[in-house]
Short mmCIF file of C-alpha atoms in Angstrom, two decimals:
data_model
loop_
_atom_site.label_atom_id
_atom_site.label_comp_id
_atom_site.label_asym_id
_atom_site.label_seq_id
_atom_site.Cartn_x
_atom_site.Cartn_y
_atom_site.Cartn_z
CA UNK A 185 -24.81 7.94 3.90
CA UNK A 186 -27.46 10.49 5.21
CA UNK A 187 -29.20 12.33 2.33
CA UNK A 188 -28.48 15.79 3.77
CA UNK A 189 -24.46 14.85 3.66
CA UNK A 190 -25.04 14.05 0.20
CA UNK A 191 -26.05 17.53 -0.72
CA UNK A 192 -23.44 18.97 0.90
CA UNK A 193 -20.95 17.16 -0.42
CA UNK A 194 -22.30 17.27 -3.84
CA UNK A 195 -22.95 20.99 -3.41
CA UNK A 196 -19.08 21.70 -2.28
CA UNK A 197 -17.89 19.08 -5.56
CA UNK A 198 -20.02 20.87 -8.11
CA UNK A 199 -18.76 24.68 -6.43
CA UNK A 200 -14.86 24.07 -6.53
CA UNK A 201 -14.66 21.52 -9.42
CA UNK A 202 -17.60 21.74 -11.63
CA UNK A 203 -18.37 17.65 -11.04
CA UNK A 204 -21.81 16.86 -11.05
CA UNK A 205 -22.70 14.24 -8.86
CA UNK A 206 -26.03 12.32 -9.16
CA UNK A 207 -27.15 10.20 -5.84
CA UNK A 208 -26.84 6.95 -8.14
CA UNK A 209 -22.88 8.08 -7.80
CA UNK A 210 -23.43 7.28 -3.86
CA UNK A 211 -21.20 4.39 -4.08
CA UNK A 212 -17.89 6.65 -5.72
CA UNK A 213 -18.23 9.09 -2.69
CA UNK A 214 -17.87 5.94 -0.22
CA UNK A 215 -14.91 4.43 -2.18
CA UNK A 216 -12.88 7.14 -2.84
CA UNK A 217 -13.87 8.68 0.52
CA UNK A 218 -13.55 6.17 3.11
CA UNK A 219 -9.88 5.53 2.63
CA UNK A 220 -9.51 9.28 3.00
CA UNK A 221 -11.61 9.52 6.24
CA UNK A 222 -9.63 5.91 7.71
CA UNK A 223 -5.95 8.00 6.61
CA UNK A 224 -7.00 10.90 8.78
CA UNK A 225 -7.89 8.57 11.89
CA UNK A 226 -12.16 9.08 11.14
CA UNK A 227 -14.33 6.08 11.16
CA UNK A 228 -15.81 6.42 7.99
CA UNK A 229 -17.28 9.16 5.49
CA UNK A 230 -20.24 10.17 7.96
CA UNK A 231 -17.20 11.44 10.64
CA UNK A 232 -15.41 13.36 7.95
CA UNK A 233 -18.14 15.02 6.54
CA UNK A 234 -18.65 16.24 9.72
CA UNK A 235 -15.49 16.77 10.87
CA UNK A 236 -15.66 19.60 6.89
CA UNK A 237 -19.18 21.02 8.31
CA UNK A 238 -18.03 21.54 11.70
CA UNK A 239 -13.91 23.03 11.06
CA UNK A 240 -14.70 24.16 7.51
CA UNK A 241 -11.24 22.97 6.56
CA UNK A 242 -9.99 24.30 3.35
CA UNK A 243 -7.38 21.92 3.32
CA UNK A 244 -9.97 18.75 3.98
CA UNK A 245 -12.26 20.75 1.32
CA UNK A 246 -9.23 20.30 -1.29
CA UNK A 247 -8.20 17.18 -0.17
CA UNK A 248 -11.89 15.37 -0.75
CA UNK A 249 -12.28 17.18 -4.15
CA UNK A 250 -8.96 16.06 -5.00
CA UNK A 251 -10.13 12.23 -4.12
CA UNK A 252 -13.29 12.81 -6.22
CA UNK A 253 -11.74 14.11 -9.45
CA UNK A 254 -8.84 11.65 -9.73
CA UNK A 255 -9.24 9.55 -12.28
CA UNK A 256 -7.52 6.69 -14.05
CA UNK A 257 -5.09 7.22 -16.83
CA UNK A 258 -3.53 4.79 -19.20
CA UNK A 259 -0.60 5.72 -21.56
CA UNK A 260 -1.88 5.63 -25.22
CA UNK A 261 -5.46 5.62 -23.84
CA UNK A 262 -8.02 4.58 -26.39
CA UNK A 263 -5.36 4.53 -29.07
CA UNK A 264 -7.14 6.56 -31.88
CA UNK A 265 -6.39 9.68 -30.90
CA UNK A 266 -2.90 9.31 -30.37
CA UNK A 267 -3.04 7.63 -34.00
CA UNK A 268 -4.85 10.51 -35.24
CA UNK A 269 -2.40 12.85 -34.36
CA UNK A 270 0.69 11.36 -35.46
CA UNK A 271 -1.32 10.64 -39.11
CA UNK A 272 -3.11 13.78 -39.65
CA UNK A 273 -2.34 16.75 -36.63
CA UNK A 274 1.26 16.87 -36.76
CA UNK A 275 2.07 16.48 -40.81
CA UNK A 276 -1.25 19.18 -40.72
CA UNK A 277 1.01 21.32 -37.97
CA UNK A 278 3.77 20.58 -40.11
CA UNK A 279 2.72 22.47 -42.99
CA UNK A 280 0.28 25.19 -41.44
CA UNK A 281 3.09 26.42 -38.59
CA UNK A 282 6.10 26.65 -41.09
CA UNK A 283 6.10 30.15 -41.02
CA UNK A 284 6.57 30.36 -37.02
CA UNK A 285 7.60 26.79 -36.07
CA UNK A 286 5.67 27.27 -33.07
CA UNK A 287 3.16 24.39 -31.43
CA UNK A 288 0.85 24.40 -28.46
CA UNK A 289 -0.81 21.28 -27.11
CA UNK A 290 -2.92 21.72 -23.76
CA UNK A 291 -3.93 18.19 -21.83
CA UNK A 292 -6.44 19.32 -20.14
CA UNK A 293 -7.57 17.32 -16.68
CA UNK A 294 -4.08 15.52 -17.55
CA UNK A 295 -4.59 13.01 -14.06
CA UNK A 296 -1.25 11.51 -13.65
CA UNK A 297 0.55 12.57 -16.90
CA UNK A 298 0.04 9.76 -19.12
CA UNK A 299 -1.79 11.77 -21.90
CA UNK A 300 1.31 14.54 -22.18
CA UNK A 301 3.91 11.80 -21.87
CA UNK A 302 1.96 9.60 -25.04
CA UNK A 303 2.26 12.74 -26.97
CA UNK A 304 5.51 13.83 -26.01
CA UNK A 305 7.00 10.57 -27.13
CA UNK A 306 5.24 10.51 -30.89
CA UNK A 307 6.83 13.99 -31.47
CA UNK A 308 10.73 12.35 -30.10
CA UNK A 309 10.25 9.15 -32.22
CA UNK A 310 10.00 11.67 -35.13
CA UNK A 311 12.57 14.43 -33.59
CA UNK A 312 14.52 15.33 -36.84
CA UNK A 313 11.36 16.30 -38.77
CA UNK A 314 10.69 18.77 -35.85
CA UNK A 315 14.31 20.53 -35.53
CA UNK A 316 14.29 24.32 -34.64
CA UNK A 317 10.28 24.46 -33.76
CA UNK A 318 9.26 24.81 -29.89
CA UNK A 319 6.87 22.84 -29.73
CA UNK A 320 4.82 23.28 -25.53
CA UNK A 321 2.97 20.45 -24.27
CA UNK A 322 1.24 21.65 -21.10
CA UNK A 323 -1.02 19.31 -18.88
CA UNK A 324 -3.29 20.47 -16.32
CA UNK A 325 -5.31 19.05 -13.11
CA UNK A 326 -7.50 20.43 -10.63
CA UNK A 327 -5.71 17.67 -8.17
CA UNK A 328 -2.52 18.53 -6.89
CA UNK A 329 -1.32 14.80 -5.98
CA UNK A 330 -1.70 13.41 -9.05
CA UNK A 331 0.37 16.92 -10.66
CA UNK A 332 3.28 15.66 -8.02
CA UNK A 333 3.33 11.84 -9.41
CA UNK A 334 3.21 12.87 -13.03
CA UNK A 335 6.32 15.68 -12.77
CA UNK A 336 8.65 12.42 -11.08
CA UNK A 337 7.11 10.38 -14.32
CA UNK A 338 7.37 7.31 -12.42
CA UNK A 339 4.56 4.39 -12.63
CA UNK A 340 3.77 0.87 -11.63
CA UNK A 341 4.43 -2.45 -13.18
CA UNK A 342 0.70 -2.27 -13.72
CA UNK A 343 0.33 1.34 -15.53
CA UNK A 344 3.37 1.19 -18.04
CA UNK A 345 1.42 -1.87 -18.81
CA UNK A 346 -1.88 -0.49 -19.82
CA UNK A 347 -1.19 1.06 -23.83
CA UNK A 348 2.46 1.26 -23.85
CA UNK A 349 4.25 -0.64 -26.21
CA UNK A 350 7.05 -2.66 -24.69
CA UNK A 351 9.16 -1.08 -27.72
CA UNK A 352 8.27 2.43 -25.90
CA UNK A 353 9.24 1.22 -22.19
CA UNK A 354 12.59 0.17 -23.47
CA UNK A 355 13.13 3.17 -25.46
CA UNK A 356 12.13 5.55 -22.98
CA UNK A 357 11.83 4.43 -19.52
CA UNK A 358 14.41 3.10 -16.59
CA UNK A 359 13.53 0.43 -13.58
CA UNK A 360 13.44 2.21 -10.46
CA UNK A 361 12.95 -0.45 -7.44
CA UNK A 362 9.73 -2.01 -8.81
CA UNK A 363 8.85 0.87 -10.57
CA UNK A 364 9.51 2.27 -14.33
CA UNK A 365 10.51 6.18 -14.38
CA UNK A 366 10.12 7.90 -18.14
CA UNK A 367 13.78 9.46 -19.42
CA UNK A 368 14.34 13.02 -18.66
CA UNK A 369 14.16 13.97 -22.21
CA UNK A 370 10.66 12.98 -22.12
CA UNK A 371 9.96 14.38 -19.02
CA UNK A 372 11.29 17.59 -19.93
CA UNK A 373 8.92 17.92 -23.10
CA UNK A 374 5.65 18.67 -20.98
CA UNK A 375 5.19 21.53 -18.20
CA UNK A 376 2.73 20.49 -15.71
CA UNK A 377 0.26 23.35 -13.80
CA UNK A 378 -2.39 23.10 -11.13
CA UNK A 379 -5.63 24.33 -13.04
CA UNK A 380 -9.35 24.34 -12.52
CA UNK A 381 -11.43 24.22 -15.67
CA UNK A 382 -13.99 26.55 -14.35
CA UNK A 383 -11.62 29.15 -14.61
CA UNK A 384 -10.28 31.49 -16.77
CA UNK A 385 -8.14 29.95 -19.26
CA UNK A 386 -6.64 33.84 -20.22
CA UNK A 387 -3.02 32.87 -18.38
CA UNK A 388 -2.91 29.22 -20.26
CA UNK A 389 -2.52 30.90 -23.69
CA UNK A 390 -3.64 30.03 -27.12
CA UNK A 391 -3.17 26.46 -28.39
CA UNK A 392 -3.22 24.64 -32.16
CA UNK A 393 -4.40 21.27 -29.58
CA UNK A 394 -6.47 20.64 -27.27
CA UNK A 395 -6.94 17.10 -25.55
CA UNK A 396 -10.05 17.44 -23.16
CA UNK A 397 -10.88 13.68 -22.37
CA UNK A 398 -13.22 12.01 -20.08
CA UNK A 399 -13.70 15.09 -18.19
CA UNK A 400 -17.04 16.87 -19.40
CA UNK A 401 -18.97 13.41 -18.59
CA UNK A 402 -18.48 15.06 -14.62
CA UNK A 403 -20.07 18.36 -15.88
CA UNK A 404 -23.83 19.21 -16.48
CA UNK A 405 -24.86 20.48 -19.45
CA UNK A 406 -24.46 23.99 -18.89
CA UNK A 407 -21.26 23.99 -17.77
CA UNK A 408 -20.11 21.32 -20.68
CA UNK A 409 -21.01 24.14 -23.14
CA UNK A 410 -19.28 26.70 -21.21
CA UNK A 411 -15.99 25.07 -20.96
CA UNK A 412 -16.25 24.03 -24.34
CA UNK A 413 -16.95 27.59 -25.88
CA UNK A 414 -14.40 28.97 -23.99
CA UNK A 415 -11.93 26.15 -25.13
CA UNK A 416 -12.62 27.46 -28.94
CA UNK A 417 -12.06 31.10 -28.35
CA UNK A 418 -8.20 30.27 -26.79
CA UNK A 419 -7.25 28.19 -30.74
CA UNK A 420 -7.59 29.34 -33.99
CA UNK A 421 -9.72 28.36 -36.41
CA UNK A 422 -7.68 25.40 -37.91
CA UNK A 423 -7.29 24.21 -34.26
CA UNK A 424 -8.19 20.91 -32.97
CA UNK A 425 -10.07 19.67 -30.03
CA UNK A 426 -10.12 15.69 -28.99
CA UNK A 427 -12.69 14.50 -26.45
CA UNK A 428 -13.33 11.17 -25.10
CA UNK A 429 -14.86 8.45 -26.78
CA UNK A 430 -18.12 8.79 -24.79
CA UNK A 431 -18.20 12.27 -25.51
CA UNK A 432 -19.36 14.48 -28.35
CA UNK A 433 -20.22 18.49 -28.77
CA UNK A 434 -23.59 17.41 -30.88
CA UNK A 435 -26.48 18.64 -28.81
CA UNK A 436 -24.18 20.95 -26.14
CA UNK A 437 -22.71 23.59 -28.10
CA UNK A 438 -22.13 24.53 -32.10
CA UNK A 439 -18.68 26.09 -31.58
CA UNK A 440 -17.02 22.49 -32.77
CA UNK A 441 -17.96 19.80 -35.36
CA UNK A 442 -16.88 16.69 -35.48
CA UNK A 443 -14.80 15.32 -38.19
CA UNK A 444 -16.02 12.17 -40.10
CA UNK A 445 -14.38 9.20 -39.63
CA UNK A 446 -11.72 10.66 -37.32
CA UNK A 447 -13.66 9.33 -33.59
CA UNK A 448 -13.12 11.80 -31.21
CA UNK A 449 -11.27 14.81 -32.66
CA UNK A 450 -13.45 18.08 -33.31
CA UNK A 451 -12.57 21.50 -35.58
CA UNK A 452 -14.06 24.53 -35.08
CA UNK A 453 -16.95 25.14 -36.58
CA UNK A 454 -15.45 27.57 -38.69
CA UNK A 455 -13.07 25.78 -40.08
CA UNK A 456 -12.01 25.98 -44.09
CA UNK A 457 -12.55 23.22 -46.21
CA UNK A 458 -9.39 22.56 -46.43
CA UNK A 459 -8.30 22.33 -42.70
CA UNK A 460 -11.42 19.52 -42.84
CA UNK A 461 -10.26 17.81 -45.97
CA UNK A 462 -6.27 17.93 -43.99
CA UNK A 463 -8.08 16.24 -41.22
CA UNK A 464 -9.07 13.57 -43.17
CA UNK A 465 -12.73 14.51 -42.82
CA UNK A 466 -13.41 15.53 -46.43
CA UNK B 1 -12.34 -17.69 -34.28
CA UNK B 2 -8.02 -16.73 -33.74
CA UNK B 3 -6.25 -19.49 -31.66
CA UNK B 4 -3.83 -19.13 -28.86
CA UNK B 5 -1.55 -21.16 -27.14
CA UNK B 6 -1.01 -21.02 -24.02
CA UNK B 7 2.57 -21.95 -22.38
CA UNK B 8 2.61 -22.21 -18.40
CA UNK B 9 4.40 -24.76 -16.38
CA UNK B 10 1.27 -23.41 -13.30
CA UNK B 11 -1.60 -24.81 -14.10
CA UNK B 12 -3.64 -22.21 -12.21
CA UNK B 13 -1.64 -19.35 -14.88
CA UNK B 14 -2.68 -21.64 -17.66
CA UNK B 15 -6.23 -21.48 -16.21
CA UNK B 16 -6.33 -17.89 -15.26
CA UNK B 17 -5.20 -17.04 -18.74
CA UNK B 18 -7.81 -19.57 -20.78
CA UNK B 19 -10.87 -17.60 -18.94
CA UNK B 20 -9.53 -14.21 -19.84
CA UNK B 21 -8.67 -15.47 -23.73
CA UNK B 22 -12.15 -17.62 -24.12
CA UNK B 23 -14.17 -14.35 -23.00
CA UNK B 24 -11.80 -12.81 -25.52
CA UNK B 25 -12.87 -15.12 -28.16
CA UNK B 26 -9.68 -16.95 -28.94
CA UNK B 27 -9.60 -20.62 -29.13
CA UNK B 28 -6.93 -21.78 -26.50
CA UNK B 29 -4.87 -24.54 -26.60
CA UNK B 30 -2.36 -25.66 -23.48
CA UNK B 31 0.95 -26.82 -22.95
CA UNK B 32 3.39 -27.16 -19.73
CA UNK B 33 6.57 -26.29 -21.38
CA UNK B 34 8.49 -25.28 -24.31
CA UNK B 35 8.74 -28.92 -25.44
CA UNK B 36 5.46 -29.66 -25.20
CA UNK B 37 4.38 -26.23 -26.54
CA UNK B 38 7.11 -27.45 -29.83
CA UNK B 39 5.28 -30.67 -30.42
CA UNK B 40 1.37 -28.57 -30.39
CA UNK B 41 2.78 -25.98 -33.02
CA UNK B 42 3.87 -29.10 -35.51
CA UNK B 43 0.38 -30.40 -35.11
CA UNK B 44 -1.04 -26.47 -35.81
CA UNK B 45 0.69 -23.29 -35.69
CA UNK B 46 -1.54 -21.12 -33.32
CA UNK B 47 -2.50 -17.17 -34.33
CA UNK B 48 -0.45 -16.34 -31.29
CA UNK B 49 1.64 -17.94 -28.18
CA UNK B 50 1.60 -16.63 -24.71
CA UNK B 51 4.74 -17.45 -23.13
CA UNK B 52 5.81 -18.01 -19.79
CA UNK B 53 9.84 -18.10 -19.75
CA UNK B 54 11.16 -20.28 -16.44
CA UNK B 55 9.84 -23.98 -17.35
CA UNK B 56 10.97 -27.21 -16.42
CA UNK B 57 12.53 -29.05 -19.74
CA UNK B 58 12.54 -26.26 -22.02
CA UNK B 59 11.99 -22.79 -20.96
CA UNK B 60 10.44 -20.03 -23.23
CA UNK B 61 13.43 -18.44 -25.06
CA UNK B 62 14.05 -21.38 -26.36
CA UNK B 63 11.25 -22.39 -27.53
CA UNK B 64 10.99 -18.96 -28.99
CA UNK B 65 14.13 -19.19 -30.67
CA UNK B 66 13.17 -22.64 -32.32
CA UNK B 67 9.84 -21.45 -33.53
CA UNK B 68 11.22 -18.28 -35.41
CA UNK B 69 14.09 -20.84 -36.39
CA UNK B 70 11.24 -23.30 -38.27
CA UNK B 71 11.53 -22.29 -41.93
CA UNK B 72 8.27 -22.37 -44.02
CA UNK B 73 5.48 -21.73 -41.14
CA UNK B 74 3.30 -19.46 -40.92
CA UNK B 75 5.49 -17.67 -37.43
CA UNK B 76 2.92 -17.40 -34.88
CA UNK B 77 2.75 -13.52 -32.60
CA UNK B 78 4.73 -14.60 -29.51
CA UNK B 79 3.97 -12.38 -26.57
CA UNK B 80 5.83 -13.37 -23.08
CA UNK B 81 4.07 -13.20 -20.50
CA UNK B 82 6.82 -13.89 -17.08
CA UNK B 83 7.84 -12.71 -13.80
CA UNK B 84 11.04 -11.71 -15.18
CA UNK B 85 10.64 -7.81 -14.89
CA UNK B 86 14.11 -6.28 -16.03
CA UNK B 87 15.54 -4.60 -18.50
CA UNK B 88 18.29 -7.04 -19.74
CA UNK B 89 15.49 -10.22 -19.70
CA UNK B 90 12.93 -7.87 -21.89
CA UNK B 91 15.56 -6.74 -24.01
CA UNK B 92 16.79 -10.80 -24.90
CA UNK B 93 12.88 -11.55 -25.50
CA UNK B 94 12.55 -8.66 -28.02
CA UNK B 95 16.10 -9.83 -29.50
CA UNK B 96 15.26 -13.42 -29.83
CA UNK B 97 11.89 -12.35 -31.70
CA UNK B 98 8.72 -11.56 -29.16
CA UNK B 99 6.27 -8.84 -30.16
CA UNK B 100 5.17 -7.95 -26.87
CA UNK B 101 6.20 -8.59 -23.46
CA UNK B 102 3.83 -9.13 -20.51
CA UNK B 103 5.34 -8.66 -16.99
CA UNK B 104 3.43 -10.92 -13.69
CA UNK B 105 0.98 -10.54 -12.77
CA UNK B 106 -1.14 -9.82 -15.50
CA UNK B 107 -4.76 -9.30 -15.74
CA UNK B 108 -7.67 -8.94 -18.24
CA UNK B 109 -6.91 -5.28 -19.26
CA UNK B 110 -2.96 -5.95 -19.62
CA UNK B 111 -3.63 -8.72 -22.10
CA UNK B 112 -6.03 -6.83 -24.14
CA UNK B 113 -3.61 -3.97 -23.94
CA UNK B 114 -1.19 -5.73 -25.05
CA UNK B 115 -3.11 -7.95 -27.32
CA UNK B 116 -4.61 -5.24 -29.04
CA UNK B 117 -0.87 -3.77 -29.89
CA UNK B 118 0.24 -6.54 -31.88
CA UNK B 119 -2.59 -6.09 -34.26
CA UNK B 120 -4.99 -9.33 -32.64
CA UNK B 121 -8.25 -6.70 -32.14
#
């Protein structure tokens, strides 16, 4: 692709969505683009990029950043940080929220819902030890398409394949056609909501948990730190953060430390002693 | 080095899932149905048995019913791995004794997935 369509695109990504795009990254543009450009009758990504210069479509606008910031999701992605919070964030919620019995997770850039849905269905194998709390899980996309898939909870042979115990898929989920579509008590646990991270998070709320994975590796420095600073002021000081396994706060911003031996989940820096020592990072 | 066997009346399954296991550093062994795949585990249990269920001679549930039937052995992880997709077939699998269940086609990131479940990395 021409050089000068590059830095418009690029230029229009980083504006509405924050994603930095490098020219080595040449190659995502074409893939995720070209099917775009072929769906609305263009011959390739030079046509549509000039089909956005010359109508300055706000609906193409949306519809190539939504291409560019979908991402893969897998239910029970990574593992560890779905085993940290069963272990060590809920018996810690347990004990800290008695008073109120009230619980806030945010998934933030939630893709197709698999993150929420992982979470939501630790907290109903362990139901009775949560009776009477309210417990919100809210995910959170800048894409609207992928917000529409994960409200109908329904996936492919191939994605209730990737993390999800077979035990969980008969527990929870029901064959649709040559699909798999997650029970409406699950479904019913998480509240989706279109939401760009470069905005204020003031009408999300506060929340005890944050998941923020595989997200900031789009984002440049300054807006990493950003995002991430204004991620601690919305949880309290015995909150927790989780980031992706190739992603850390060290170097970006001093608002979160990491906890030791827990990969991936981050406190405030300000946390007590013995919020660390609950997280198993004493 | 863990050892797998691998139970496929297709030869091309058998060898799609030998590449995928070798990079995955098991040590694979082969059979073409449940008999066959009887007679390998009384020479040496394997770590774990990939299963395919419709086979000529003996098909998989059997098989997997004999092998958790064996007293004293060491029971081998059974995980099927079939084109049957349905509730009522998964459910009989799980009943009769599988760990994990892997529905057709399958590739590389399925079988980790899966592998790394049942506790082999």
């Amino acid at each position: 692709m021409r050089p000068e369509d590059f830095e418009f695109l690029s230029r229009m990504l980083k504006r509405r969505s924050g994603l930095t795009l490098n020219p080595d990254k040449v190659y995502l543009l074409e893939s995720r683009l070209t099917p775009l450009a072929r769906r609305r009758g263009l011959d390739g990504i030079d046509a549509l990029v000039a089909e956005l210069r010359r109508t300055n479509s706000e609906t193409l606008a949306r519809e190539i950043t939504d291409a560019m910031t979908t991402n893969e999701s897998f239910f029970f992605r990574d593992r560890t940080p779905f085993d940290i919070f069963e272990r060590q964030v809920l018996p810690m919620l347990r004990q800290r929220r008695a008073a109120g019995k009230r619980v806030r997770i945010w998934c933030a850039a939630c893709s197709t819902g698999q993150e929420p849905y992982s979470l939501a269905m630790i907290l109903k194998n362990q139901e009775a030890q949560w009776r009477g709390w309210s417990i919100e899980i809210i995910g959170t996309d800048i894409a609207r398409p992928v917000l529409k898939k994960a409200e109908a909870g329904l996936y492919s042979q191939f994605e209730v394949q990737r993390g999800l115990p077979i035990q969980m898929l008969m527990k929870y989920f029901t064959q649709v056609g040559d699909q798999w579509q997650l029970a409406p008590e699950i479904r019913s646990m998480v509240k989706f909501k279109e939401f760009n991270l470069l905005e204020s998070f003031a009408p999300l709320g506060h929340f005890d948990v944050i998941y923020c994975r595989n997200v900031l590796i789009y984002f440049d420095q300054p807006t990493k730190k950003e995002v991430l600073e204004r991620m601690r002021k919305i949880m309290p000081s015995d909150g927790v953060l989780f980031l992706g396994a190739a992603e850390t706060v060290l170097g970006i911003t001093d608002a979160f430390r990491p906890v030791r031996g827990q990969r991936g989940m981050y406190l405030p820096a300000d946390a007590e002693e013995t919020v660390v020592a609950a997280a198993g990072g004493a | 080095m863990k050892s797998c066997l691998v139970v496929d009346d297709s030869k091309v399954i058998r060898r799609v899932a030998r590449r995928i296991l070798e990079e995955m550093n098991f040590e694979i062994r082969e059979a073409a149905d449940g008999k066959d795949a009887l007679e390998s585990c009384s020479e040496k249990m394997p770590d774990v048995v990939l299963l395919d269920w419709n086979m000529p001679v003996m098909d998989g549930l059997e098989f997997l019913k004999r092998v958790r039937a064996l007293p004293n052995v060491r029971q081998p992880i059974v995980v099927f791995c079939t084109t049957e997709n349905d509730m009522s077939h998964i459910r009989q699998a799980m009943e009769a004794g599988a760990d994990e269940y892997i529905m057709k086609p399958f590739d590389r990131e399925i079988i980790e997935a899966k592998f790394s479940q049942v506790g082999l990395m």
